Short mmCIF file of C-alpha atoms in Angstrom, two decimals:
data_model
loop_
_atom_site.label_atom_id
_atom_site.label_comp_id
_atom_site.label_asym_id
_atom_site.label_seq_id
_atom_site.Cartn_x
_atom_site.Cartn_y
_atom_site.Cartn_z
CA UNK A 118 0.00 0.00 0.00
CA UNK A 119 1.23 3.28 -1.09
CA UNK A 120 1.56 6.31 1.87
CA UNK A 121 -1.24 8.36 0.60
CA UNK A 122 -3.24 5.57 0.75
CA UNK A 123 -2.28 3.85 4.10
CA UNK A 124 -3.09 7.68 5.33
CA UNK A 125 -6.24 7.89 4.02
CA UNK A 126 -7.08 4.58 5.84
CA UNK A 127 -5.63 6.14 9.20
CA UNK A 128 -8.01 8.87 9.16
CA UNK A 129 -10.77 6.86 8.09
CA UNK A 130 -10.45 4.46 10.74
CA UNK A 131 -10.07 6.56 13.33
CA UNK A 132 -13.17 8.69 12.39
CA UNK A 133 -15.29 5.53 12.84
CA UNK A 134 -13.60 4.55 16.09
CA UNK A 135 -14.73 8.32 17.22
CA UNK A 136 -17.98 8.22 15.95
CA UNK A 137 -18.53 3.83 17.41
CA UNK A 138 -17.18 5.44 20.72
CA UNK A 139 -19.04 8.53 20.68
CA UNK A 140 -22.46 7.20 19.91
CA UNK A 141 -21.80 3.71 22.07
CA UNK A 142 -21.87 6.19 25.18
CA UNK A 143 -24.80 8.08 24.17
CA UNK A 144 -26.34 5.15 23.85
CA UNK A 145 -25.57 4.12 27.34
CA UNK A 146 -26.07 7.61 28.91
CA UNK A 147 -29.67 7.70 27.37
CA UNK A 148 -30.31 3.45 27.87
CA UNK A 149 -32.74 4.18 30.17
CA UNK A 150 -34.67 6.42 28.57
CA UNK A 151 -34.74 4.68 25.17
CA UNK A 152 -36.74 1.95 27.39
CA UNK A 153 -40.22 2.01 25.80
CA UNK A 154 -42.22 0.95 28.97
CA UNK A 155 -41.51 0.59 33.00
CA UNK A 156 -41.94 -3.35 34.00
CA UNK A 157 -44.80 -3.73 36.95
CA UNK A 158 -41.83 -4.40 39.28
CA UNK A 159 -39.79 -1.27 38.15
CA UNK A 160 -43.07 0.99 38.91
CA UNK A 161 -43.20 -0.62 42.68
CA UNK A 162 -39.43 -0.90 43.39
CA UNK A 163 -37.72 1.59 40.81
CA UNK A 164 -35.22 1.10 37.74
CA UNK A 165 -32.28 -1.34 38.65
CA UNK A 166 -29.67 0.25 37.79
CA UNK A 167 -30.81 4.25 38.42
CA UNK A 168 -33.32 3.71 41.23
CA UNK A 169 -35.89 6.12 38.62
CA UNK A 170 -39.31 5.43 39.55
CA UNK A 171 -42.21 7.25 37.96
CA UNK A 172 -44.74 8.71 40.37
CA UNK A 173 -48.22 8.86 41.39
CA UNK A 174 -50.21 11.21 38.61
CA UNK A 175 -47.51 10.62 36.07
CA UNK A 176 -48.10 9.63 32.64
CA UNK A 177 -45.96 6.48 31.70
CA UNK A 178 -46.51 3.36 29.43
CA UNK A 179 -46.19 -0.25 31.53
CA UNK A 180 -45.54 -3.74 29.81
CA UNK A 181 -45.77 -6.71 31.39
CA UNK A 182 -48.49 -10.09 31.51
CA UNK A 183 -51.43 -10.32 32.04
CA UNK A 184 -51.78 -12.74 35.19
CA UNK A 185 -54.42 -15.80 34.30
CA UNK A 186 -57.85 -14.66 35.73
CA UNK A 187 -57.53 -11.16 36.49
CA UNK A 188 -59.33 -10.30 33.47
CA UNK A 189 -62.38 -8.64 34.88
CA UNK A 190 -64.61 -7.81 32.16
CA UNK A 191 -68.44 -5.54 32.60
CA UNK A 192 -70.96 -7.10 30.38
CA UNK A 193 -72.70 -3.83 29.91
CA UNK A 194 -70.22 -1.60 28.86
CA UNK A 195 -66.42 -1.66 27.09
CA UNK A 196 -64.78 -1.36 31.51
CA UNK A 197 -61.92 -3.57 31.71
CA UNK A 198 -59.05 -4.06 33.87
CA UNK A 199 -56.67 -6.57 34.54
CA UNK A 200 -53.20 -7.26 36.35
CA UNK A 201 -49.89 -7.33 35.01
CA UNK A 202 -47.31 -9.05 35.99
CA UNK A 203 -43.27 -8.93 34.72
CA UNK A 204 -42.51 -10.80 31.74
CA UNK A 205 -39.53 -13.53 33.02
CA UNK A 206 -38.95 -16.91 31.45
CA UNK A 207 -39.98 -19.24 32.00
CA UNK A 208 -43.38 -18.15 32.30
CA UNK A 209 -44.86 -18.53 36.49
CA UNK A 210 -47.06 -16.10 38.24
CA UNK A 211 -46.42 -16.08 41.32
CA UNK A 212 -48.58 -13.80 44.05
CA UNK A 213 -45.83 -12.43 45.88
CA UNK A 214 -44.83 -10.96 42.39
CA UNK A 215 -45.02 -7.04 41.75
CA UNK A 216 -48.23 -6.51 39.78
CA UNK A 217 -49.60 -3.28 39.13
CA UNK A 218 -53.77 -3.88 37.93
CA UNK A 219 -54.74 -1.84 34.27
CA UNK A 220 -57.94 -0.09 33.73
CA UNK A 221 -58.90 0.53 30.34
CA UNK A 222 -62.40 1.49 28.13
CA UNK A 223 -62.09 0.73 24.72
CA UNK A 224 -61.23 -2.45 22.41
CA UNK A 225 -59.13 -4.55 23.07
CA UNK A 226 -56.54 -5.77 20.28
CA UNK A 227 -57.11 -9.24 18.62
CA UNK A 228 -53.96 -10.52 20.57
CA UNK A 229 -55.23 -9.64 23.64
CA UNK A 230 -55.75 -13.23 26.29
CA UNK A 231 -54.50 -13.76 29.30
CA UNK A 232 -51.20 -14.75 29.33
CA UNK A 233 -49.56 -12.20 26.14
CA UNK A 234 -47.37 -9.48 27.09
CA UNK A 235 -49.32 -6.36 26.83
CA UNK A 236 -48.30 -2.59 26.70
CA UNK A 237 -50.69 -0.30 28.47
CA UNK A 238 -50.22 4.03 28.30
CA UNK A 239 -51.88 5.89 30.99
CA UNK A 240 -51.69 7.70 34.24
CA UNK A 241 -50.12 6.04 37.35
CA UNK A 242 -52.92 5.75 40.23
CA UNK A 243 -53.36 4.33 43.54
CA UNK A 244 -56.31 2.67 44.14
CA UNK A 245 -56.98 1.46 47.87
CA UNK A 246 -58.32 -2.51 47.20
CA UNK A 247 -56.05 -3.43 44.36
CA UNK A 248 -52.42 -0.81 44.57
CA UNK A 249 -50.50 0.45 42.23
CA UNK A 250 -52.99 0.81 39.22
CA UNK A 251 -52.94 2.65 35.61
CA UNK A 252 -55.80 4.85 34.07
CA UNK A 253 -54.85 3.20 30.40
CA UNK A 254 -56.13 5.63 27.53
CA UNK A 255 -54.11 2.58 25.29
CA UNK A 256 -53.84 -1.10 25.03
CA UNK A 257 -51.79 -2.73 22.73
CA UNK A 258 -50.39 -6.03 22.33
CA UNK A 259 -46.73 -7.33 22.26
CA UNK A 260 -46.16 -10.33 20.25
CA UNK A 261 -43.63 -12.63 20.91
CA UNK A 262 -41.23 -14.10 19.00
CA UNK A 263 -42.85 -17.45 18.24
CA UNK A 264 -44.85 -18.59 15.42
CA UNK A 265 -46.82 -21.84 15.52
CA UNK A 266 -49.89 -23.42 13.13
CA UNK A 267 -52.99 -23.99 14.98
CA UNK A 268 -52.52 -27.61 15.27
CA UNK A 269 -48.89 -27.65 16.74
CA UNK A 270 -50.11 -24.57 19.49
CA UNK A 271 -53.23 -27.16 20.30
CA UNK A 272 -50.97 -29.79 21.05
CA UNK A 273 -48.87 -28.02 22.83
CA UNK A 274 -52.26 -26.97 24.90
CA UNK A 275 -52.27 -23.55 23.65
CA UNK A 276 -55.27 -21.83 21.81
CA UNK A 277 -56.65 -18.37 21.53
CA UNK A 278 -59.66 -16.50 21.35
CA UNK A 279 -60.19 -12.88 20.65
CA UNK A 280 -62.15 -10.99 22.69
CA UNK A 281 -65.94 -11.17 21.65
CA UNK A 282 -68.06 -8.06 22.17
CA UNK A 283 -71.73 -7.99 22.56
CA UNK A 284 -73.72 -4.98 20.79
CA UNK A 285 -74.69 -3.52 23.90
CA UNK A 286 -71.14 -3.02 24.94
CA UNK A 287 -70.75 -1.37 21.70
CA UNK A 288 -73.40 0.28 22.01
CA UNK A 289 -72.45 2.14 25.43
CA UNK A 290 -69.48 3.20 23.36
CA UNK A 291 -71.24 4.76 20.72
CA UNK A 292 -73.72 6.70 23.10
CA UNK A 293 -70.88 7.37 25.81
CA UNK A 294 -68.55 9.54 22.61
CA UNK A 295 -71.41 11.54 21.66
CA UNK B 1208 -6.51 -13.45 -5.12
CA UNK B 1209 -5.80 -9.33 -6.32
CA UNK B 1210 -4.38 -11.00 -9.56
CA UNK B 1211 -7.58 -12.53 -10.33
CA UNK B 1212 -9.50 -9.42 -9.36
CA UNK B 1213 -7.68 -6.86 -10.74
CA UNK B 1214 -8.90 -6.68 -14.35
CA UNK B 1215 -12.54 -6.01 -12.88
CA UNK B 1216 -10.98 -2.22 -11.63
CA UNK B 1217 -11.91 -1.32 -15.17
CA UNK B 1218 -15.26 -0.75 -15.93
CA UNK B 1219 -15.57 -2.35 -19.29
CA UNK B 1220 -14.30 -5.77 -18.00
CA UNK B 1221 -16.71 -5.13 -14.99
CA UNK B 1222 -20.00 -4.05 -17.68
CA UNK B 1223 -19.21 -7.04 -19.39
CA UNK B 1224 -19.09 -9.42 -16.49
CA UNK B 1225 -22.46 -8.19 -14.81
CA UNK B 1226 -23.74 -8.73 -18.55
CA UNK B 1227 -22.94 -12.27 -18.41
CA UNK B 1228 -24.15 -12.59 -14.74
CA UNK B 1229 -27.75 -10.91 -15.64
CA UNK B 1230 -29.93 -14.01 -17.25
CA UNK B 1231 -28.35 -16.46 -14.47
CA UNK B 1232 -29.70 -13.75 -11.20
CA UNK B 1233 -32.79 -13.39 -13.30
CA UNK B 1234 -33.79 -17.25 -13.75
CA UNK B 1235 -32.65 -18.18 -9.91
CA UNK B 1236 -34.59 -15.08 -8.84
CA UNK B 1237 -37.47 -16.43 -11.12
CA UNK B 1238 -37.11 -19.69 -9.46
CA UNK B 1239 -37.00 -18.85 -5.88
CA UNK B 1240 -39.21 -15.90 -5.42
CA UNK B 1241 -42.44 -17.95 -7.13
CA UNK B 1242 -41.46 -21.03 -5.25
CA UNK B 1243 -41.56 -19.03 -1.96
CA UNK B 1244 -44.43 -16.67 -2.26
CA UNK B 1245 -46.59 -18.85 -3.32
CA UNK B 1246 -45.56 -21.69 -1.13
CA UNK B 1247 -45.86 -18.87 1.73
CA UNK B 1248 -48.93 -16.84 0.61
CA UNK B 1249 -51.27 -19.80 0.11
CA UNK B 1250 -49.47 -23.33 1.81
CA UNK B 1251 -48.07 -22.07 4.66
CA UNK B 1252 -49.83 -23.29 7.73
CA UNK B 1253 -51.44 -19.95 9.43
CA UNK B 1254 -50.12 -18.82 12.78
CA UNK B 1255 -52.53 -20.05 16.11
CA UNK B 1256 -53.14 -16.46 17.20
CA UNK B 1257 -52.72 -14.25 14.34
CA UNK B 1258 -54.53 -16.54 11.59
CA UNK B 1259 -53.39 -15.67 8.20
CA UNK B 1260 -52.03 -11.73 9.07
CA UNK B 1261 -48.92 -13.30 9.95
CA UNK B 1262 -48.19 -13.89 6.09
CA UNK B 1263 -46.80 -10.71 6.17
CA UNK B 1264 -43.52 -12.36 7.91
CA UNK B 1265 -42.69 -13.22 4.75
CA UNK B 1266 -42.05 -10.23 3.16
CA UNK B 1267 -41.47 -8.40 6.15
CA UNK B 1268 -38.96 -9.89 7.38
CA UNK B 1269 -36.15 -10.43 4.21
CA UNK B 1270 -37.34 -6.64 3.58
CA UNK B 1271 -36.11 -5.26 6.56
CA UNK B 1272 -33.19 -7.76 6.70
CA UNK B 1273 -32.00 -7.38 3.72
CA UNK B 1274 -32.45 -3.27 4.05
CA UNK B 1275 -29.40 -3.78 6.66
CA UNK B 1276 -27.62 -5.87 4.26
CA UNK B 1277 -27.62 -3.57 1.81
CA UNK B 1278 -26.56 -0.99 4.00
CA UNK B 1279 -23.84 -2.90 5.01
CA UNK B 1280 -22.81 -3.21 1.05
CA UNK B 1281 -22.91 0.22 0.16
CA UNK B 1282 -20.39 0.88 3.20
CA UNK B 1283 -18.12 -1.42 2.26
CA UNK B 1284 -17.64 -0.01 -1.42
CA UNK B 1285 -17.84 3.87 0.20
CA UNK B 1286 -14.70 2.62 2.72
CA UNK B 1287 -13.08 1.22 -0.68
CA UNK B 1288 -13.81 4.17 -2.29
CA UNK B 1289 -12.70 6.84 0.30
CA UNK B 1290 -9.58 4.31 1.00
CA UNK B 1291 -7.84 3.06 -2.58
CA UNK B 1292 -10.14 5.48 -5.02
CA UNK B 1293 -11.44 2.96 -6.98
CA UNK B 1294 -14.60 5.01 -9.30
CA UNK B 1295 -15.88 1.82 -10.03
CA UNK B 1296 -17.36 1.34 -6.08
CA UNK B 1297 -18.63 5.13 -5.82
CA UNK B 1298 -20.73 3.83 -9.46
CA UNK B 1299 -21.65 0.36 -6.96
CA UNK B 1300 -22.31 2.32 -3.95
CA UNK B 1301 -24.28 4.51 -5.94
CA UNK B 1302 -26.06 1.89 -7.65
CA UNK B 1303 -27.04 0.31 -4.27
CA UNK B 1304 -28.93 3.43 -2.28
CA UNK B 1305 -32.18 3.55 -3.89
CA UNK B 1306 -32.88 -0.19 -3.42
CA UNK B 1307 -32.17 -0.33 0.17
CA UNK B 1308 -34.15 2.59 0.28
CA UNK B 1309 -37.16 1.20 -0.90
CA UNK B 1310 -36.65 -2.57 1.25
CA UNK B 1311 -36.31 0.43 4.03
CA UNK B 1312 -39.68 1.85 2.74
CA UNK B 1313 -41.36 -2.01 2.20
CA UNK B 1314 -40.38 -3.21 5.56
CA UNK B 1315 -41.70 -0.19 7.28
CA UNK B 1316 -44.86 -0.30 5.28
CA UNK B 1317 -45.64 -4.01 6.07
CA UNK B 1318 -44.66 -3.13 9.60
CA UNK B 1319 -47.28 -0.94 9.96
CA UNK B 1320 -49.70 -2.81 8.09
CA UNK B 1321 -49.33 -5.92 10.42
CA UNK B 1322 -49.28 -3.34 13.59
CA UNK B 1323 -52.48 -2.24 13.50
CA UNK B 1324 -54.84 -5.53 13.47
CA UNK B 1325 -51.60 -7.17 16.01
CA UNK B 1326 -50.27 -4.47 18.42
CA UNK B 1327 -53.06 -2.20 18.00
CA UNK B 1328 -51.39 1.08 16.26
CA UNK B 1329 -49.64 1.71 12.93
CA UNK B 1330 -46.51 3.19 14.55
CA UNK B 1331 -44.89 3.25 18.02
CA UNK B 1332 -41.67 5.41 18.85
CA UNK B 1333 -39.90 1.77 20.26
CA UNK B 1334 -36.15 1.42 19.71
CA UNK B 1335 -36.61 -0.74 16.87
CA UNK B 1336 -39.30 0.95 14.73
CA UNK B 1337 -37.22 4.19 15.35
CA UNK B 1338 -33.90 3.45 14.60
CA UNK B 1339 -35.46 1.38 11.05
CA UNK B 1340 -36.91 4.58 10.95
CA UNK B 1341 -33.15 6.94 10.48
CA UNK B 1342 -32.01 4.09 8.13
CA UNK B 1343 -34.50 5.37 5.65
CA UNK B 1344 -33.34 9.04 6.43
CA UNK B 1345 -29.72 7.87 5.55
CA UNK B 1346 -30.36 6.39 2.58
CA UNK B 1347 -32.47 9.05 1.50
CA UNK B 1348 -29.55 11.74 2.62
CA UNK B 1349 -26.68 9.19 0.82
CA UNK B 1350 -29.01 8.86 -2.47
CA UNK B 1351 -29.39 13.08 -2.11
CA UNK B 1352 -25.81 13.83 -1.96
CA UNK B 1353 -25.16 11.12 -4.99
CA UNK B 1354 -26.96 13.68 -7.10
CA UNK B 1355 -25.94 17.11 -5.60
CA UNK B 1356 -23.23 17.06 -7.21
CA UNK B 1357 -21.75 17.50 -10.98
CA UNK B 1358 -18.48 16.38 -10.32
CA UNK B 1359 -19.24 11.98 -9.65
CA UNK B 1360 -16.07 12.08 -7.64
CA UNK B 1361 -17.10 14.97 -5.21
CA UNK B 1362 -20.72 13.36 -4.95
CA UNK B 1363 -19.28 9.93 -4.32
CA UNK B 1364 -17.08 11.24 -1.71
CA UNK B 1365 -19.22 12.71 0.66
CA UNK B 1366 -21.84 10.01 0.23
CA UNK B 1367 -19.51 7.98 0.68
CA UNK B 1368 -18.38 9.85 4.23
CA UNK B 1369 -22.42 10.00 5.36
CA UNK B 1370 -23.06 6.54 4.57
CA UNK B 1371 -19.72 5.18 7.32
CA UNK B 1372 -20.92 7.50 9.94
CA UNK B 1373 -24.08 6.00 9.34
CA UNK B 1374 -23.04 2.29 9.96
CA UNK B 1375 -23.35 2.87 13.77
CA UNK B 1376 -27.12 2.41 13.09
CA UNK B 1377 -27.00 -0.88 11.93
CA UNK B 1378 -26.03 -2.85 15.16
CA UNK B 1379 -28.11 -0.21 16.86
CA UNK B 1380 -31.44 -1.76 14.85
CA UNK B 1381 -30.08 -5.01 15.06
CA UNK B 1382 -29.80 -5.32 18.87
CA UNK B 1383 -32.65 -2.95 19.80
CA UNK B 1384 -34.38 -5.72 20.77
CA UNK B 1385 -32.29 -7.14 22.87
CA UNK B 1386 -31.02 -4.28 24.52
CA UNK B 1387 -34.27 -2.14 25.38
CA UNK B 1388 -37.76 -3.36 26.11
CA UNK B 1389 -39.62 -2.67 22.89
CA UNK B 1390 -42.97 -3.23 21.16
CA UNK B 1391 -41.22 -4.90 18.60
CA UNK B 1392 -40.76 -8.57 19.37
CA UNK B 1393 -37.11 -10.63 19.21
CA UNK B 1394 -35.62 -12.28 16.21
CA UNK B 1395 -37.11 -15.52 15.16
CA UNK B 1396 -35.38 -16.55 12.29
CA UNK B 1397 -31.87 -15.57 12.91
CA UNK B 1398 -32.28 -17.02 16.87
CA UNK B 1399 -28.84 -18.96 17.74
CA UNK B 1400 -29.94 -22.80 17.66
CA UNK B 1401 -33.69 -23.33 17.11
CA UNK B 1402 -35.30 -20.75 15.25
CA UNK B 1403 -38.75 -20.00 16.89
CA UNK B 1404 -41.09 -21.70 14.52
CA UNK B 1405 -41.77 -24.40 12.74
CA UNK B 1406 -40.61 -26.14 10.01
CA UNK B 1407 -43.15 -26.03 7.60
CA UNK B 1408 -43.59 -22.23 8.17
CA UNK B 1409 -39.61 -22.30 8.28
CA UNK B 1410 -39.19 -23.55 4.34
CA UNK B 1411 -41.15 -21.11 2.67
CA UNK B 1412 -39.47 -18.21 4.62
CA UNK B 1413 -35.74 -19.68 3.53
CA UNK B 1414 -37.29 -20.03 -0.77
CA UNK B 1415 -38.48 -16.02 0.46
CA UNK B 1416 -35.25 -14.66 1.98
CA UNK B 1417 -33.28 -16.66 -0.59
CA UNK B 1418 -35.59 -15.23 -3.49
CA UNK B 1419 -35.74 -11.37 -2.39
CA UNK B 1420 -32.04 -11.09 -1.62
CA UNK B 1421 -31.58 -12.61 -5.48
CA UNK B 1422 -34.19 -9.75 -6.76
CA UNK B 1423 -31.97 -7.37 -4.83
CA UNK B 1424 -28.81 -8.69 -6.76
CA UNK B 1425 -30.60 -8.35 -9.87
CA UNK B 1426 -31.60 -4.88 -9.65
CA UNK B 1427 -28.33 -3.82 -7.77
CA UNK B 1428 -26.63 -5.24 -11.42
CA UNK B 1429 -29.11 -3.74 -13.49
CA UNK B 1430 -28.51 -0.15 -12.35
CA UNK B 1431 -24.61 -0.94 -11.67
CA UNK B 1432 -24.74 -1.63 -14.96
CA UNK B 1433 -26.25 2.17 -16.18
CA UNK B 1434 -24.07 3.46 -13.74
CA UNK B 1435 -21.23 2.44 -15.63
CA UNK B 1436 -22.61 3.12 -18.83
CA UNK B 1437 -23.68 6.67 -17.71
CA UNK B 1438 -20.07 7.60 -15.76
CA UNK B 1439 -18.00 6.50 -19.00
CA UNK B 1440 -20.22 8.11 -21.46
CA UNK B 1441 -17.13 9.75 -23.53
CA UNK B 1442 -14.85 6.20 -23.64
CA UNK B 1443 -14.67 5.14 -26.99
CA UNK B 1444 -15.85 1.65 -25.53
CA UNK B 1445 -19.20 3.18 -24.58
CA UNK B 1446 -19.87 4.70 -28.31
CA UNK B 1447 -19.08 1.41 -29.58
CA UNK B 1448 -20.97 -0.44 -27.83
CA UNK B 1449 -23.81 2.25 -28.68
CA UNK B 1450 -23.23 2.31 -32.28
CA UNK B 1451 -23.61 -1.75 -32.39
CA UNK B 1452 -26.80 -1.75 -30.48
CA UNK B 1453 -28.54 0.74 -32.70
CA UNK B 1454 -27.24 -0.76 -35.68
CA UNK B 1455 -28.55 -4.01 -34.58
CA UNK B 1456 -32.12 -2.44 -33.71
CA UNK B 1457 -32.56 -0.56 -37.30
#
């Protein structure tokens, strides 16, 4: 390699070192923050690492489970709320486990069972029987990595329903946004 | 091995070969990317929870893989470029940005398109979605500066700058996942050891990945190909070649 060229390559390299160094600790100066939702055990004990933990009133997004038979549904209206619990593998819930309970009007998305990992947006409450609770203006559903056909997931004891809605709980939708 | 690629530094030798390589991309691509879609699009076994929306994995995901991929590409020619000068990888590089530009723009599309009826919204500010989100910006910026300038050189050289200062994003969109809780879910396909789904729903995705990163080459070596043509418009090779073709058309 010629001098001009092996110089070239100098500077070349050591402008992506600078710029792999530079953005690798932005990256871990912001981590935190580029965290899309606080886990039901990071609301209750704080972050790991920082200690940051959001506070009563504020607006946050939580992710986490939904625990097997918290899913408390009204039959007259689109009231829902359920509990959350972290997402660890393998899957247990356990009671002694942080869980912060969701309440939510609205639709539900098709993923939506007990048992998927679910992110919920709203404002961090306390309410006296159940705890730490959010006031979700959003549900969405986190999918997870794994695909299976129907008869494989039956096997393996899985199945799912979507949620089925009556036309009086649409209804009190349509009557409550007018 | 710089013996035997030496003589493709010049860009008749290197017209020539992609000439020769054209029908042989075009007939595997053929092959493949029928095999798979169809084999995907009406075979495939549909997913337990997300019935047949989950199609859209197969276009999704070599779209947005092979987006990196060809961001990866174009970086390596621009560091080739910048480093030993060679015109012939600004032309490649060149070539390159508007298809990973659009496999950008398809696997952000079909993103949102499966969001909606799955998560619930077209587009959440996650890690993932985000940082897919700036590749499209840099391709758009690298494909911008290609053309901003007369001079090829010039233009090739600061592309060529934006597009390695830019390759920080790629682990960044890679690992997102892994490294931040996100919307978005893990890998499935590229998982170390047993990818996350079956094998019948496995095979048509390989015939898909196999298929779309073939289309890619073909396109990449159909506008490499004009690139050439276009950058050595005043060789007497070009005006030959010219001449021939519209003598053989009259």
């Amino acid at each position: 390699m010629n001098p001009r060229r092996k110089k070239r390559l100098a500077i070349i390299g050591s402008v992506l070192i600078g710029i792999g160094a530079v953005s690798g600790l932005v990256l871990y100066a912001l981590s935190q923050n580029i965290d899309l939702f606080f886990t039901p055990s990071e609301i209750s004990q704080g972050k790991k690492e920082t200690g940051l933990m959001p506070s009563l009133g504020q607006r946050i997004r939580i992710g986490g489970l939904v625990v097997p038979g918290s899913v408390k549904r009204d039959p007259e209206n689109l009231k829902v709320s359920f509990r959350l619990s972290d997402m660890t593998m393998p899957i247990v819930f356990k009671d002694s486990d942080p869980m912060v309970t969701v309440y939510y009007e609205g639709i539900l998305p098709d993923l939506f069972r007990e048992g998927q990992g679910i992110v919920a947006n709203g404002t961090l409450t306390e309410h006296p029987p159940t705890g730490l609770s959010i006031e979700a203006s959003e549900v969405l559903a986190k999918h997870d990595e794994n695909y299976m056909p129907a008869e494989l997931a039956e096997a393996a004891g899985q199945k799912h329903d979507k949620a089925k809605y009556s036309e009086k709980q649409l209804d009190s939708k349509r009557t409550n946004s007018y | 091995m710089w013996k035997w690629l030496h003589p493709y530094a010049n860009p008749e030798v290197s017209y020539h070969f992609t000439n020769k390589l054209l029908p042989w991309l075009s007939a595997l691509t053929a092959i493949f990317l029928s095999i798979g879609l169809v084999w995907a699009l009406l075979f495939a076994p549909a997913d337990y929870q997300q019935g047949h929306s989950f199609r859209i994995f197969y276009i999704h995901v070599p779209a947005a893989s092979l987006s990196m991929g060809i961001y990866v590409a174009m970086a390596i020619a621009a560091f080739i470029s910048l480093v030993w000068q060679l015109k012939l990888a600004d032309a490649s590089a060149a070539a390159m940005a508007p298809v990973g530009a659009a496999f950008t723009a398809i696997a952000l599309i079909t993103g949102a398109a499966w969001g909606k009826p799955m998560w619930g919204t077209w587009w959440i500010w996650d890690a993932r979605l985000t940082s897919e989100l700036i590749l499209l910006f840099l391709y758009l910026g690298v494909i911008a500066l290609h053309n901003a300038f007369e001079d090829k050189n010039l233009a090739g050289k600061a592309a060529g700058i934006l597009t390695l200062v830019g390759v920080v994003n790629i682990p960044i969109i890679k690992y997102s996942v892994e490294w931040w809780n996100t919307l978005h879910q893990g890998s499935t396909v590229s998982k170390l050891g047993k990818p996350s789904m079956s094998l019948d729903m496995l095979w048509p995705f390989i015939f898909c990945f196999i298929g779309f990163a073939l289309l890619v080459a073909v396109i990449i070596c159909l506008r490499f190909r004009n690139e050439i043509l276009a950058r050595n418009s005043i060789r007497p090779w070009v005006r030959e070649l010219i001449q021939k073709n519209t003598v053989n058309n009259t």
